[in-house]
XYZ file of N, CA, C and O in Angstrom:
548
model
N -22.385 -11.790 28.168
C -22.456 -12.620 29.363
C -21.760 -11.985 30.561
O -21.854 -12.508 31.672
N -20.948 -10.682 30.325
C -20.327 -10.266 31.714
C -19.243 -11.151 32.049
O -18.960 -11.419 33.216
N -18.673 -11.575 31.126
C -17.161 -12.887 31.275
C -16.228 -11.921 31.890
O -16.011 -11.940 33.101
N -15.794 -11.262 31.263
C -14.528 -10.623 31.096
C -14.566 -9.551 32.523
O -15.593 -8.979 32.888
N -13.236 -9.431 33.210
C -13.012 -8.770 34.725
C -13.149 -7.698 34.193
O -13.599 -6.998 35.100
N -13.021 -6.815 32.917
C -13.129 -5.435 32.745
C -14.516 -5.217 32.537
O -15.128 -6.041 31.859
N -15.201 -4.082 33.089
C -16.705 -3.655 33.183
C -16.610 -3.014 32.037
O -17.682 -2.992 31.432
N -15.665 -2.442 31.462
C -15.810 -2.266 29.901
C -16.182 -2.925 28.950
O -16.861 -2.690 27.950
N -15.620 -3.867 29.392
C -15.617 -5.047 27.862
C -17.138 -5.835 27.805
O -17.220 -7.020 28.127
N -18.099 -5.203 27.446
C -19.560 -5.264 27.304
C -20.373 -6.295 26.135
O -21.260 -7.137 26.277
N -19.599 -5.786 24.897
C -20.058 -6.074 23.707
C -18.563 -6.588 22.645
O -17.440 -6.235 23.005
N -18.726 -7.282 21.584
C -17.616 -7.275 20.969
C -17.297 -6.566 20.235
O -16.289 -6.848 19.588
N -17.965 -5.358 19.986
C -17.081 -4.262 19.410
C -16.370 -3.639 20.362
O -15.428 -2.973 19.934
N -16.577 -3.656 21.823
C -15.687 -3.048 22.609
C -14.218 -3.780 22.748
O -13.190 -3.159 23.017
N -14.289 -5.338 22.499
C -13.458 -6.239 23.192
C -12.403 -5.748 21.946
O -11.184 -5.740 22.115
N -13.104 -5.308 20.568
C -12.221 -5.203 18.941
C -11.229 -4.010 18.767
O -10.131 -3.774 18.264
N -12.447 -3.249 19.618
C -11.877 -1.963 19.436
C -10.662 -1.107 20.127
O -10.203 0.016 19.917
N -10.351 -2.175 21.066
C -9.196 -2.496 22.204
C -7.522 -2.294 21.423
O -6.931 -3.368 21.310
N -7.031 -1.500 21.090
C -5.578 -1.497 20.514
C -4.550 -1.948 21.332
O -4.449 -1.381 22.420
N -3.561 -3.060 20.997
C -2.634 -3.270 22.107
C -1.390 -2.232 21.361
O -1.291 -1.780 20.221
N -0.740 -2.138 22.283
C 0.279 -0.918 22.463
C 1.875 -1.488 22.696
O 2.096 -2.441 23.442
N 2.663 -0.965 22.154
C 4.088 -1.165 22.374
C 4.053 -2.578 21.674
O 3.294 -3.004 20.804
N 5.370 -3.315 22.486
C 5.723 -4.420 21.574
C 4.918 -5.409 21.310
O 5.126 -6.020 20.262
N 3.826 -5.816 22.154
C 2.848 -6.627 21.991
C 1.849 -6.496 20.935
O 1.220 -5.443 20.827
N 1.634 -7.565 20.079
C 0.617 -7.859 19.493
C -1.096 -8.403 19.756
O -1.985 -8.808 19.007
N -0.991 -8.189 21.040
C -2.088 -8.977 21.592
C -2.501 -8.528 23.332
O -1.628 -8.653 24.191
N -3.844 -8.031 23.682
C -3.760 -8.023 24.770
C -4.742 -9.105 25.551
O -5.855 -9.436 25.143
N -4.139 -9.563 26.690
C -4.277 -10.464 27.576
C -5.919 -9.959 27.495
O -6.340 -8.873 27.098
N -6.657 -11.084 27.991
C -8.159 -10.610 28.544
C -8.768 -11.428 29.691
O -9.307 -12.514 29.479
N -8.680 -10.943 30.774
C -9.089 -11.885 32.338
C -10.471 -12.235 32.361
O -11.355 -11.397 32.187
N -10.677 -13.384 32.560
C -11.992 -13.449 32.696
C -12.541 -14.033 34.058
O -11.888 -14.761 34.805
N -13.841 -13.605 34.272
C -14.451 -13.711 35.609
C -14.263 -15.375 36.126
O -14.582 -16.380 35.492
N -13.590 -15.285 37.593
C -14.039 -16.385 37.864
C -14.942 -17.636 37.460
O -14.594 -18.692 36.932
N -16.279 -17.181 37.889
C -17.083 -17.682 37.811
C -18.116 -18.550 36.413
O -18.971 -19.414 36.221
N -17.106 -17.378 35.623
C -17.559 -18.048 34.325
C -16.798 -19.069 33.419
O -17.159 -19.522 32.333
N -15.437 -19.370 34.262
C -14.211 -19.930 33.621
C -15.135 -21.868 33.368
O -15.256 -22.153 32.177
N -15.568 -22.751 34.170
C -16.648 -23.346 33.364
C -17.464 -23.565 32.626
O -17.862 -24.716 32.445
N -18.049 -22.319 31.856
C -19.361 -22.182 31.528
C -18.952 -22.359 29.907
O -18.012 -21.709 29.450
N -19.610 -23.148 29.194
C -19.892 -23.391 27.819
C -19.655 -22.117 26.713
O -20.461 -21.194 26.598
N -18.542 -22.225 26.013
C -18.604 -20.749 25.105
C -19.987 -20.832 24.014
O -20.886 -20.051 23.703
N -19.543 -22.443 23.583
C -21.368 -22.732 22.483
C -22.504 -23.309 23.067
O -22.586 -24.534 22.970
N -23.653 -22.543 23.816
C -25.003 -23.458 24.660
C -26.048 -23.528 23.817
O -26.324 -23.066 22.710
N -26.651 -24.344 24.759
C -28.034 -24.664 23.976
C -29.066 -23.649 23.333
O -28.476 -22.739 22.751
N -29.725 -23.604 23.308
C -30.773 -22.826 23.314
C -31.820 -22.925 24.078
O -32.088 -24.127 24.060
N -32.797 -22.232 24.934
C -33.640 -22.977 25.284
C -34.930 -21.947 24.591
O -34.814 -20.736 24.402
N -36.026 -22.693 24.316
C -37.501 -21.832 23.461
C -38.424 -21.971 24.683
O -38.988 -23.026 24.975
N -38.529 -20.864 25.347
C -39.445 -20.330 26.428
C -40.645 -19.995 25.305
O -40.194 -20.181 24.175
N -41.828 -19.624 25.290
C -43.151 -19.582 24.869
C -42.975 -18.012 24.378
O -43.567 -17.772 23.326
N -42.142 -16.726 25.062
C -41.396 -15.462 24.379
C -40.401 -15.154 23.712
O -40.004 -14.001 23.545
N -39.731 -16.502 23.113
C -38.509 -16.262 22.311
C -37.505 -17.224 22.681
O -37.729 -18.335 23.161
N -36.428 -16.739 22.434
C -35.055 -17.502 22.323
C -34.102 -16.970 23.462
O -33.566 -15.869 23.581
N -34.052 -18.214 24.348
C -32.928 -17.718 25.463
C -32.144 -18.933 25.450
O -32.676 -20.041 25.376
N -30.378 -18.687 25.548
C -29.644 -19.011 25.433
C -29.695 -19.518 27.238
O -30.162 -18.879 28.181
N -28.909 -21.128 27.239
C -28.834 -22.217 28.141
C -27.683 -21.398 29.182
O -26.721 -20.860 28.633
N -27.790 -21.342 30.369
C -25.859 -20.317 31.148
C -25.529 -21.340 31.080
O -24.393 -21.327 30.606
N -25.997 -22.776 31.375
C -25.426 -23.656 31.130
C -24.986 -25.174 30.651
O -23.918 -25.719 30.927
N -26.026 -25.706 29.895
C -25.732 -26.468 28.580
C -25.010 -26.180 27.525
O -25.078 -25.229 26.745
N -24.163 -27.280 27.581
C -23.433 -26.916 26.319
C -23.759 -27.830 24.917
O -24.415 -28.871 24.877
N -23.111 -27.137 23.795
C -24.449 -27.281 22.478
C -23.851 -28.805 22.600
O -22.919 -28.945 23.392
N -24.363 -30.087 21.797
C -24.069 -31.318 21.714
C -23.201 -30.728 20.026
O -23.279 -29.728 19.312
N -22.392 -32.078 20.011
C -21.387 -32.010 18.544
C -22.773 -32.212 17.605
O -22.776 -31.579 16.549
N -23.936 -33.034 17.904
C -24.802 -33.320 16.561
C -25.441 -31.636 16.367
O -25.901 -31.261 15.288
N -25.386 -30.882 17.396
C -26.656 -29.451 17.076
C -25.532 -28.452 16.607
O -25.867 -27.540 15.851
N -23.908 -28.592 17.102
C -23.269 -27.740 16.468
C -22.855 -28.072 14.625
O -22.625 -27.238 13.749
N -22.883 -29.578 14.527
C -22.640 -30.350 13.180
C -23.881 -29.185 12.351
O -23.560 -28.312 11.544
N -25.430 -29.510 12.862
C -26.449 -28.802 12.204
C -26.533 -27.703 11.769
O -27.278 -27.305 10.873
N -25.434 -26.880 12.643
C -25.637 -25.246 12.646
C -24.610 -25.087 11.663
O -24.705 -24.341 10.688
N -23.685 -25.762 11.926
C -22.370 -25.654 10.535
C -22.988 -25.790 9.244
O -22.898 -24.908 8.390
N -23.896 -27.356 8.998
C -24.402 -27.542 7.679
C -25.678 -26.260 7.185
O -26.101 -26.005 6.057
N -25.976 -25.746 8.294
C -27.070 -25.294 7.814
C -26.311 -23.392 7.312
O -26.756 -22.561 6.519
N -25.072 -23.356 8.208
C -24.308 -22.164 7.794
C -24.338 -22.087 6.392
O -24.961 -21.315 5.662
N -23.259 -23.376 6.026
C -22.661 -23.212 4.580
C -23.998 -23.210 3.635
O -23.969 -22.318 2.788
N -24.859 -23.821 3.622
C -26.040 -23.478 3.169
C -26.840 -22.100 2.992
O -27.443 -21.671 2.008
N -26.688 -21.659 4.009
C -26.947 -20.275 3.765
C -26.441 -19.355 3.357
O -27.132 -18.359 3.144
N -24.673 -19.335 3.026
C -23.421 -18.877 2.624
C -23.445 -19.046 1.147
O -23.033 -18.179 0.376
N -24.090 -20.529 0.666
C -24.330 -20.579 -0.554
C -22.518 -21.858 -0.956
O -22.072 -22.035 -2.090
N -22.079 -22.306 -0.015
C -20.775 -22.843 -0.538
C -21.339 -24.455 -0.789
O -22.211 -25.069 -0.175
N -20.520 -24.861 -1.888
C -20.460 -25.567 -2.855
C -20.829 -27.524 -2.310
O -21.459 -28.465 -2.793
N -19.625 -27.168 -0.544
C -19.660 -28.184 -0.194
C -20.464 -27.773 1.367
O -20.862 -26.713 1.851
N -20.453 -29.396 1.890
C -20.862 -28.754 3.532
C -19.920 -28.631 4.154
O -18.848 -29.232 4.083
N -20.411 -27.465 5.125
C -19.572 -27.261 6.145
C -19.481 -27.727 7.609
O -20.289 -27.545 8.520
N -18.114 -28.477 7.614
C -17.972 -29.292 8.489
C -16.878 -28.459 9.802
O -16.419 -27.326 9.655
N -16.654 -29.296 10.970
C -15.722 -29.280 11.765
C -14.221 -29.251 11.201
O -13.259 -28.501 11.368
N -14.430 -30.252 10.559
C -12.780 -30.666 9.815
C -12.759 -29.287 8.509
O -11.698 -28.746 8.197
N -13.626 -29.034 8.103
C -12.949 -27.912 7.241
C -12.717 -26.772 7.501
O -12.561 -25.894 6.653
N -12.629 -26.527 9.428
C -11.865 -25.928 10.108
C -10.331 -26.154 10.151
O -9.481 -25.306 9.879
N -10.104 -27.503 10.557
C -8.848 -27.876 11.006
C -7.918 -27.951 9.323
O -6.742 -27.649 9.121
N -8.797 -28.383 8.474
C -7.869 -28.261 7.195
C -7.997 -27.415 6.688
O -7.450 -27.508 5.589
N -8.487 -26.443 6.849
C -7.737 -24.835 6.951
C -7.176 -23.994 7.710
O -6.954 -22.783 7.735
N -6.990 -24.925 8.342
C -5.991 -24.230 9.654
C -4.191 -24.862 9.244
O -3.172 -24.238 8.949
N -4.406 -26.020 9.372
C -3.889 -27.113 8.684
C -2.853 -26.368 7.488
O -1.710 -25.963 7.701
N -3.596 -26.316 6.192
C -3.193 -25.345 4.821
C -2.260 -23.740 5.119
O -1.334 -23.192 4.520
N -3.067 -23.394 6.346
C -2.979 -21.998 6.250
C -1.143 -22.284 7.146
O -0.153 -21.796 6.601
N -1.046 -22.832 8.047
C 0.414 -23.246 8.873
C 1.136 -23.359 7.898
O 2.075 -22.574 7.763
N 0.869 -24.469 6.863
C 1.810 -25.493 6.334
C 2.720 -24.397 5.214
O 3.874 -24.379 4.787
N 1.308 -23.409 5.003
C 2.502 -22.104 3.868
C 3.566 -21.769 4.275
O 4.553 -21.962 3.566
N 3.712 -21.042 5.800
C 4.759 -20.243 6.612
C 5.266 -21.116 7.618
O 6.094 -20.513 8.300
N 5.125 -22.120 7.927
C 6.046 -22.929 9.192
C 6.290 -24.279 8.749
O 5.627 -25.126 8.150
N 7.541 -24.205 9.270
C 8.438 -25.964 9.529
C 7.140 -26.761 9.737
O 6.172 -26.544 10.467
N 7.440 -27.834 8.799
C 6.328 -29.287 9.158
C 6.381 -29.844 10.706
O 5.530 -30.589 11.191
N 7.473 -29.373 11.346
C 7.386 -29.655 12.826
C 6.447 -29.139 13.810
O 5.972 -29.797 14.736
N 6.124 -27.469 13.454
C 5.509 -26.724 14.000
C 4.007 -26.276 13.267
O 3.303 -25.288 13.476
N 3.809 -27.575 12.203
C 2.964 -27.524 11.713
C 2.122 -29.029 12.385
O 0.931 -29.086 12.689
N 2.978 -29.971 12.474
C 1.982 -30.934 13.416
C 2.103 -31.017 14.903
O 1.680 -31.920 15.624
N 2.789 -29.865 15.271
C 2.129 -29.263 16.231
C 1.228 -28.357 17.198
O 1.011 -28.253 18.406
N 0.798 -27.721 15.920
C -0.533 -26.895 15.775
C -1.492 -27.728 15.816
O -2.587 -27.402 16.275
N -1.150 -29.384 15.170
C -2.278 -29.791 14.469
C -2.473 -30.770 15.824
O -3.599 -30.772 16.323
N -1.687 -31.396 16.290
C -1.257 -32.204 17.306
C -1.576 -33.300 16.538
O -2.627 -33.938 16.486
N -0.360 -33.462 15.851
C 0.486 -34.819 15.126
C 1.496 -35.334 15.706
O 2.528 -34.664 15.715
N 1.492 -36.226 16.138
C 3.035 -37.135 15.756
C 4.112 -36.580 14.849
O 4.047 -36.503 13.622
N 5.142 -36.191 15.654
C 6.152 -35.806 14.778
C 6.171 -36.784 13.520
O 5.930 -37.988 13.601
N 6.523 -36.035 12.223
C 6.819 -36.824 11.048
C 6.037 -38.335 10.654
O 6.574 -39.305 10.119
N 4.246 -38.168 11.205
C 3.761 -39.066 10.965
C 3.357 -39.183 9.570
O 3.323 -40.230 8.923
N 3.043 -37.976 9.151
C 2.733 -37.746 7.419
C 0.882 -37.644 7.772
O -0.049 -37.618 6.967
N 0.868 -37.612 9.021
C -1.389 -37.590 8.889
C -1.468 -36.370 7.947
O -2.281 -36.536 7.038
N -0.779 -35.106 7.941
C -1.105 -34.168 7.298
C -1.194 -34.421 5.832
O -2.217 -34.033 5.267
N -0.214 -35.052 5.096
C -0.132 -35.090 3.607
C -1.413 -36.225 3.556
O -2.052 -36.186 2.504
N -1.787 -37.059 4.393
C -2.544 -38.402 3.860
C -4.017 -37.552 4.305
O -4.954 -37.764 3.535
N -4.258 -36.740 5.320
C -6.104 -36.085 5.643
C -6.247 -34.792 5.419
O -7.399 -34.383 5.271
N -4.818 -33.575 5.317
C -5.264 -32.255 5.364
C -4.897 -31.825 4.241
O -5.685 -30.948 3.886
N -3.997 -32.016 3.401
C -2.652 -31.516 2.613
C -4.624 -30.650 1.467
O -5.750 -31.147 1.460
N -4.287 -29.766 0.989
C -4.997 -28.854 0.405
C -5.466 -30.189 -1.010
O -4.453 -30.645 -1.541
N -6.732 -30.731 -1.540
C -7.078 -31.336 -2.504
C -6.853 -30.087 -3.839
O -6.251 -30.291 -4.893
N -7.139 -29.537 -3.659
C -6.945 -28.307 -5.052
C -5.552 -27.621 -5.327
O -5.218 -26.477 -5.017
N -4.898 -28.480 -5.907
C -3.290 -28.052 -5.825
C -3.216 -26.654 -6.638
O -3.726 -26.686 -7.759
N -2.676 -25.499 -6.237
C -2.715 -24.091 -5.813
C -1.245 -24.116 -7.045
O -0.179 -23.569 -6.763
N -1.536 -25.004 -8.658
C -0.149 -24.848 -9.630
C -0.805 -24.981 -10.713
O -1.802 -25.702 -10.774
N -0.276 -24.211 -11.864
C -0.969 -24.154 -13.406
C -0.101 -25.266 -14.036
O 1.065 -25.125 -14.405
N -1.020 -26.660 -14.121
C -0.305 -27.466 -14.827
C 0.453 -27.144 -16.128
O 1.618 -27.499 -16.308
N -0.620 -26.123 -17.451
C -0.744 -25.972 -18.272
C 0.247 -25.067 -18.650
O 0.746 -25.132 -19.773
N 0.608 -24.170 -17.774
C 1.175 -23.170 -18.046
C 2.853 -23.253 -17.701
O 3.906 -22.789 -18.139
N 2.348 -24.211 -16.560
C 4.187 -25.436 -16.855
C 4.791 -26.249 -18.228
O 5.883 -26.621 -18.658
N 3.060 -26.283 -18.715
C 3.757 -27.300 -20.093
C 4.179 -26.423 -21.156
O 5.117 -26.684 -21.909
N 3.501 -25.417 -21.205
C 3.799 -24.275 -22.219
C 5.044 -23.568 -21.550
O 5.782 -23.139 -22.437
N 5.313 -23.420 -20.843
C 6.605 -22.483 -20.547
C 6.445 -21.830 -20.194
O 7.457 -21.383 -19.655
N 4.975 -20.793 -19.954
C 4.705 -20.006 -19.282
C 4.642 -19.319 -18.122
O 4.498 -20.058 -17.148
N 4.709 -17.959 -17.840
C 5.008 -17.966 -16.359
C 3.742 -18.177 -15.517
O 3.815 -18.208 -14.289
C-alpha cells in the first residue's frame, strides 16, 4: 500500500529484513500521513477481472469471523478459530512470565477482578496428574 515514509519499505520481506541495532530491540516505523485512517483489514471488492482490495472499507467483524473459521479449517485444527482464541493466547502466553497485574493489563482487566481465571486461564492444564500420583518426575 505505500504506508510506510521509507520508499524502501515496499514489501514485507523488506519491512523483516530490517535489523535493529545497538540497544534497541525494535525499530520505530513512520507511516504516511495519509494512510494513518485507512483500514489495516478491507473489504474486498470482485470487479469482473479479479480481486481488488477496498483503500477503503473496512472488513465487517461477521466477514473477518468467516475468514478466521474458514482459516482454522483449512489449517485442519480441531476447534474453530475464533477472535477470542487470540486474546486467550495472548492471555496464557503473559500469565507464564508476568505479575497478574501486568497481566490484566495487557488484557485490560480490572485490577484483581479474577476475569482471567473465570474466561482465559488455559482449559488444558499443562500437569501430569498421573505422574504426581506415582512419584514420578
Amino acid at each position: 500500500d505505500g504506508a510506510f515514509e521509507a520508499p524502501s519499505l515496499t514489501t514485507v520481506e523488506r519491512v523483516f529484513e530490517h535489523k535493529a541495532w545497538g540497544p534497541v530491540v525494535s525499530t520505530p516505523l513512520s507511516w504516511k500521513q495519509e494512510i494513518l485512517k485507512t483500514p489495516i483489514f478491507r473489504q474486498d471488492k470482485k470487479p469482473a477481472d479479479g480481486v481488488v482490495t477496498s483503500p477503503t472499507l473496512a472488513l465487517t467483524y461477521s466477514q473477518f469471523r468467516d475468514c478466521l473459521n474458514r482459516l482454522g479449517l483449512a489449517a485442519g485444527f480441531l476447534e474453530k478459530l475464533t477472535n477470542y482464541c487470540f486474546r486467550r493466547g495472548t492471555a496464557n502466553v503473559v500469565d507464564r512470565t508476568a505479575t497478574d497485574a501486568v497481566r490484566d493489563q495487557v488484557m485490560r482487566h480490572n485490577p484483581n477482578s479474577a476475569v482471567y481465571s473465570g474466561a482465559y486461564i488455559n482449559e488444558r492444564v499443562p500437569f501430569d496428574v498421573l505422574s504426581a500420583v506415582l512419584e514420578r518426575p
